[in-house]
Amino acid sequence: MKKADFILIAILLTLTLSITFLFHINRNKENMIAKVYNNGELVYTFTDLNKEEIFTTKGVNGDVVIETKDGKVRIKEETSPLNICSKQGWTDSTSKPLICLPNKVVVEIVGKDKDDIDAIA
Amino acid sequence: MKKMLFICSFVLILLVFTACGAETPKEYRKNFSSMDTQIFVKIYDTKKADDILLEVVQIYEKFNNLTDKYKDYDTNGVYDINANAGIAPVQVEMDLIELLKNSIKYAELTNNEFNPAIGAVTTIWHEYRENCLTNNICSLPTDFELNEAKNLTNISDIVINEDEKTVFLAKEGMSLDLGGIAKGYTTQKVAEYLYNNNFENFIINAGGNVTTGKHPENRPWRVGLTDPDNIGNYFEVVEVLKKSVVSSGDYQRYYEYEGQKYHHIIDNKTQKPLNLYKGVSVVCDDSSIADILSTSLFNISIDEGKELLNKFEGEFEVYWYKANSEMIKYEKS
């Protein structure tokens, strides 16, 4: 076997290995996004939870202000009895959607999270 | 040399194939509002699940309309039965009769801790809660009011005529309240519908009622139990497969008056919410049983609860989160 053959094999192997590697990385790091539903309709999608961003949608009782920051999302301001919507605080987990029934607003996180819980009862 | 190259290409092809994982089940999601809560359904399958998801929504909508006591719908349901209490029998769909028969059976098994005829009492508490939460006028129902209502909560006054497909509430002012079973019962129906249509991998979260099928990765589902002291977090994780996990808690619907919490799980003996526990979670095979048990266990002692569990067949796991935040776990097989 010539030296060139070895080089060829080495190149081929590294190439596929890196491709496979990248492929796997991409699959596992499916970006986390947050979908905002108002009265059942998808009204906005936060595509990067790390970005500082504010989205406001009109709920039943008034404006519902939703904020993303540091990979998390929360309902920042809203009007509801006992403020049960904003009281839920920040979430970064697919098993912890923000549910604001009085305003008919829901924020659902989609993607792969680090949380190993599938749901909360 | 040729041989070497051949082996290499073989390895390469193998790598590419394993990377793609040709037949991994895809996730199909739907979230919608029904039965006074937000319902999240996830189905995993290699075949498309878009249509079955729409059918799932329809099943919830159907039972929502049949069991809603506050709103009138085209089809006759609990609302119409209540409106005709003491007046006339109401013809309803067989599905509602089945649900009512099950409810009465569970009422007998739980010694009325679960009582589908408790509507007259829960309506009073509902009005006081709404008045406090929306108008900021907070007070408590009087003992007189609650006592009057108590006389209207006998399950023997629910008259079902299966031949005529009618339901009649014998006393005026009586009212059905299926809040303690409707969600669990419907979720059980949905789970059975999914199995029957060969969708085995799924998880449903209907506001504290989690029902699971198989997991697409062949492992158990991990379900957190809501920490009543820190909503949104969990105090325990249970691993389940083809089971339901239902939590009832004082944190779900309540109002506060003079520093005391008044929640929505009304005790049938006293017509009042008790504060023995902040939360009770039940794990078992059937979502409707998990539902009625989590509410029934909420208002009796742990010993009475264990006795009650003995009346039911099958495996149960119960988690009591006591008023002093102590957790008690019990398994029955």
mmCIF file of C-alpha atoms in Angstrom, chain B residues 28 43 48-58 193 199:
data_model
loop_
_atom_site.group_PDB
_atom_site.id
_atom_site.type_symbol
_atom_site.label_atom_id
_atom_site.label_comp_id
_atom_site.label_asym_id
_atom_site.label_seq_id
_atom_site.Cartn_x
_atom_site.Cartn_y
_atom_site.Cartn_z
ATOM 1 C CA TYR B 28 -47.115 15.891 16.340
ATOM 2 C CA ILE B 43 -48.246 12.087 19.522
ATOM 3 C CA LYS B 48 -48.968 11.271 10.038
ATOM 4 C CA ALA B 49 -50.971 12.220 13.123
ATOM 5 C CA ASP B 50 -52.469 15.548 12.024
ATOM 6 C CA ASP B 51 -55.949 14.157 11.450
ATOM 7 C CA ILE B 52 -56.113 12.155 14.671
ATOM 8 C CA LEU B 53 -55.085 15.289 16.603
ATOM 9 C CA LEU B 54 -58.125 17.094 15.226
ATOM 10 C CA GLU B 55 -60.310 14.175 16.254
ATOM 11 C CA VAL B 56 -58.827 14.360 19.762
ATOM 12 C CA VAL B 57 -59.846 18.022 19.952
ATOM 13 C CA GLN B 58 -63.367 17.036 18.863
ATOM 14 C CA TYR B 193 -59.202 6.152 20.975
ATOM 15 C CA PHE B 199 -51.161 5.569 17.865
#
